[in-house]
């Protein structure tokens, strides 16, 4: 089994965190290919940044999905996830959806621990879009600027744990989701300090991607996730043109 894991942000430090946690979650025989967005932002906080990250993830996936059995979108908020499910013939799993489903299997209400206040609106909309708004106990987030996105765990680890403890004591959370690729691995390292299960989106996504491959379902030929209709494209990469437009490329010398 071979999985393509995409960081839709440009931070290679975060990609390294994702890879470290992803490798702890792979089964024997599973291979990983890691990819970092070639353009975009250091980390996503806003709707606009999510759109950019989604496009970056689509471009990377289109260029590299061949030879892989599934794709993992490794950013909380799952930028580009549903679009990729439309155009790719293999399973696509996102950190957020995977963590939310896993949380609901372990408790009635979950809280999300996030790295910034600004990110909350996008997270709430994403959670509502997946149909889990009624299960959300709270989103608690750091309220100070991040000095270095790759060192959030070292710089803010104790504050994040305190936010998690408050989510349980004050908000009634049965499960905690430590959200965002910059926090990859934190749930594993602080699990024994927290009174309820703590989930890592990378871990959840890797386990679910492997399960999806094992389910061996066939790609849809009908419904909203069937391949998009053939149409002309302009300004897209060659790889995206083949997937989005469903048109063979014509040689410029033809």
CSV table of C-alpha atoms in Angstrom, one decimal, residues 38-198:
chain,number,residue,atom,x,y,z
A,38,UNK,CA,4.6,24.6,-3.8
A,39,UNK,CA,2.8,27.9,-3.1
A,40,UNK,CA,0.5,29.4,-0.4
A,41,UNK,CA,0.9,30.3,3.2
A,42,UNK,CA,2.8,29.1,6.3
A,43,UNK,CA,-0.4,27.9,7.9
A,44,UNK,CA,-4.1,28.3,7.2
A,45,UNK,CA,-6.3,30.5,9.4
A,46,UNK,CA,-8.8,32.0,7.1
A,47,UNK,CA,-11.3,31.1,4.4
A,48,UNK,CA,-9.2,32.7,1.7
A,49,UNK,CA,-6.1,30.9,2.8
A,50,UNK,CA,-8.1,27.6,2.8
A,51,UNK,CA,-9.0,28.2,-0.8
A,52,UNK,CA,-5.4,28.7,-1.7
A,53,UNK,CA,-4.4,25.6,0.2
A,54,UNK,CA,-7.1,23.6,-1.5
A,55,UNK,CA,-5.8,24.6,-4.9
A,56,UNK,CA,-2.3,23.8,-3.9
A,57,UNK,CA,-3.4,20.3,-2.7
A,58,UNK,CA,-5.2,19.7,-6.0
A,59,UNK,CA,-2.2,20.6,-8.0
A,60,UNK,CA,0.1,18.4,-6.0
A,61,UNK,CA,-2.3,15.5,-6.0
A,62,UNK,CA,-2.9,15.7,-9.8
A,63,UNK,CA,0.8,15.6,-10.4
A,64,UNK,CA,1.7,12.8,-8.0
A,65,UNK,CA,-1.3,10.6,-7.3
A,66,UNK,CA,-0.4,8.0,-9.9
A,67,UNK,CA,1.1,4.9,-8.3
A,68,UNK,CA,-0.6,5.6,-4.9
A,69,UNK,CA,-3.5,3.8,-3.3
A,70,UNK,CA,-4.9,6.8,-1.4
A,71,UNK,CA,-4.3,10.5,-0.7
A,72,UNK,CA,-4.3,12.2,2.7
A,73,UNK,CA,-4.9,15.9,3.0
A,74,UNK,CA,-2.8,16.8,6.1
A,75,UNK,CA,-4.3,20.2,7.2
A,76,UNK,CA,-7.1,20.7,9.7
A,77,UNK,CA,-10.1,22.0,7.8
A,78,UNK,CA,-9.4,19.6,4.9
A,79,UNK,CA,-8.7,22.2,2.1
A,80,UNK,CA,-9.5,20.7,-1.2
A,81,UNK,CA,-10.8,17.4,0.2
A,82,UNK,CA,-14.2,17.2,-1.5
A,83,UNK,CA,-12.8,18.5,-4.8
A,84,UNK,CA,-10.1,15.9,-4.8
A,85,UNK,CA,-12.7,13.2,-4.2
A,86,UNK,CA,-14.5,14.3,-7.4
A,87,UNK,CA,-11.4,14.2,-9.6
A,88,UNK,CA,-9.3,11.3,-8.2
A,89,UNK,CA,-10.0,7.6,-8.8
A,90,UNK,CA,-8.5,6.6,-5.4
A,91,UNK,CA,-9.7,7.3,-1.8
A,92,UNK,CA,-9.0,10.8,-0.3
A,93,UNK,CA,-9.0,11.3,3.4
A,94,UNK,CA,-8.8,14.5,5.4
A,95,UNK,CA,-7.5,15.2,8.9
A,96,UNK,CA,-10.6,17.0,10.1
A,97,UNK,CA,-13.2,14.5,8.9
A,98,UNK,CA,-11.2,11.6,10.1
A,99,UNK,CA,-10.8,13.1,13.6
A,100,UNK,CA,-14.4,14.1,13.9
A,101,UNK,CA,-15.7,10.6,12.9
A,102,UNK,CA,-13.2,9.1,15.4
A,103,UNK,CA,-14.2,11.5,18.1
A,104,UNK,CA,-17.9,10.7,17.7
A,105,UNK,CA,-17.1,7.0,18.1
A,106,UNK,CA,-15.6,7.6,21.5
A,107,UNK,CA,-17.9,10.1,23.1
A,108,UNK,CA,-21.0,12.3,22.7
A,109,UNK,CA,-19.3,15.7,22.6
A,110,UNK,CA,-15.9,16.8,21.5
A,111,UNK,CA,-13.8,19.9,21.8
A,112,UNK,CA,-11.2,21.2,19.4
A,113,UNK,CA,-8.0,22.7,20.7
A,114,UNK,CA,-6.6,25.2,18.1
A,115,UNK,CA,-3.5,27.3,17.5
A,116,UNK,CA,-5.1,30.7,16.9
A,117,UNK,CA,-8.3,32.7,17.6
A,118,UNK,CA,-8.7,33.7,14.0
A,119,UNK,CA,-8.9,30.0,12.9
A,120,UNK,CA,-12.1,29.4,14.9
A,121,UNK,CA,-14.6,30.6,12.3
A,122,UNK,CA,-13.2,28.4,9.6
A,123,UNK,CA,-13.1,25.4,11.9
A,124,UNK,CA,-16.7,25.9,13.0
A,125,UNK,CA,-17.9,26.2,9.4
A,126,UNK,CA,-15.9,23.0,8.5
A,127,UNK,CA,-17.4,21.1,11.4
A,128,UNK,CA,-20.9,22.2,10.6
A,129,UNK,CA,-20.4,21.3,6.9
A,130,UNK,CA,-19.6,17.8,8.0
A,131,UNK,CA,-22.8,17.6,10.0
A,132,UNK,CA,-21.2,17.5,13.5
A,133,UNK,CA,-22.1,21.0,14.9
A,134,UNK,CA,-24.4,19.5,17.5
A,135,UNK,CA,-21.6,17.3,18.8
A,136,UNK,CA,-19.1,20.2,19.2
A,137,UNK,CA,-18.7,21.2,22.9
A,138,UNK,CA,-16.3,24.0,22.2
A,139,UNK,CA,-13.3,25.3,20.3
A,140,UNK,CA,-10.6,26.7,22.6
A,141,UNK,CA,-7.6,28.4,21.0
A,142,UNK,CA,-4.3,30.1,21.8
A,143,UNK,CA,-4.6,33.9,21.9
A,144,UNK,CA,-1.1,35.1,21.2
A,145,UNK,CA,1.0,35.4,18.0
A,146,UNK,CA,3.0,32.3,17.0
A,147,UNK,CA,6.7,32.9,16.8
A,148,UNK,CA,7.4,29.9,14.6
A,149,UNK,CA,4.8,27.6,13.2
A,150,UNK,CA,7.1,24.6,13.4
A,151,UNK,CA,7.7,25.1,17.1
A,152,UNK,CA,4.2,25.6,18.4
A,153,UNK,CA,4.3,22.4,20.5
A,154,UNK,CA,7.6,23.4,22.2
A,155,UNK,CA,6.6,27.1,22.7
A,156,UNK,CA,2.9,26.6,23.6
A,157,UNK,CA,2.6,23.0,24.7
A,158,UNK,CA,1.6,23.8,28.3
A,159,UNK,CA,-0.9,26.4,27.3
A,160,UNK,CA,-2.5,23.9,24.9
A,161,UNK,CA,-2.7,21.3,27.6
A,162,UNK,CA,-4.4,23.9,29.9
A,163,UNK,CA,-6.9,24.7,27.2
A,164,UNK,CA,-7.7,21.0,26.8
A,165,UNK,CA,-8.2,20.6,30.5
A,166,UNK,CA,-10.6,23.6,30.5
A,167,UNK,CA,-12.6,22.1,27.6
A,168,UNK,CA,-13.2,19.0,29.7
A,169,UNK,CA,-13.9,20.8,33.0
A,170,UNK,CA,-15.9,23.8,31.7
A,171,UNK,CA,-17.4,22.7,28.4
A,172,UNK,CA,-18.2,19.0,29.0
A,173,UNK,CA,-16.0,17.5,26.3
A,174,UNK,CA,-15.9,13.7,26.2
A,175,UNK,CA,-13.1,13.7,23.6
A,176,UNK,CA,-10.4,16.2,22.6
A,177,UNK,CA,-9.1,16.9,19.1
A,178,UNK,CA,-5.7,18.6,19.1
A,179,UNK,CA,-6.2,20.3,15.8
A,180,UNK,CA,-3.8,21.3,13.0
A,181,UNK,CA,-0.8,19.8,11.4
A,182,UNK,CA,1.6,21.9,13.6
A,183,UNK,CA,0.3,19.9,16.5
A,184,UNK,CA,0.9,16.5,14.9
A,185,UNK,CA,2.2,14.1,17.6
A,186,UNK,CA,1.1,16.3,20.6
A,187,UNK,CA,-1.9,14.2,21.4
A,188,UNK,CA,0.3,11.1,21.7
A,189,UNK,CA,2.8,12.9,24.0
A,190,UNK,CA,0.2,14.4,26.4
A,191,UNK,CA,-2.5,11.7,26.4
A,192,UNK,CA,-1.7,10.5,29.9
A,193,UNK,CA,-2.0,14.0,31.3
A,194,UNK,CA,-5.6,14.5,30.0
A,195,UNK,CA,-8.7,13.0,31.6
A,196,UNK,CA,-10.5,12.1,28.3
A,197,UNK,CA,-9.2,10.6,25.0
A,198,UNK,CA,-7.1,13.0,22.9
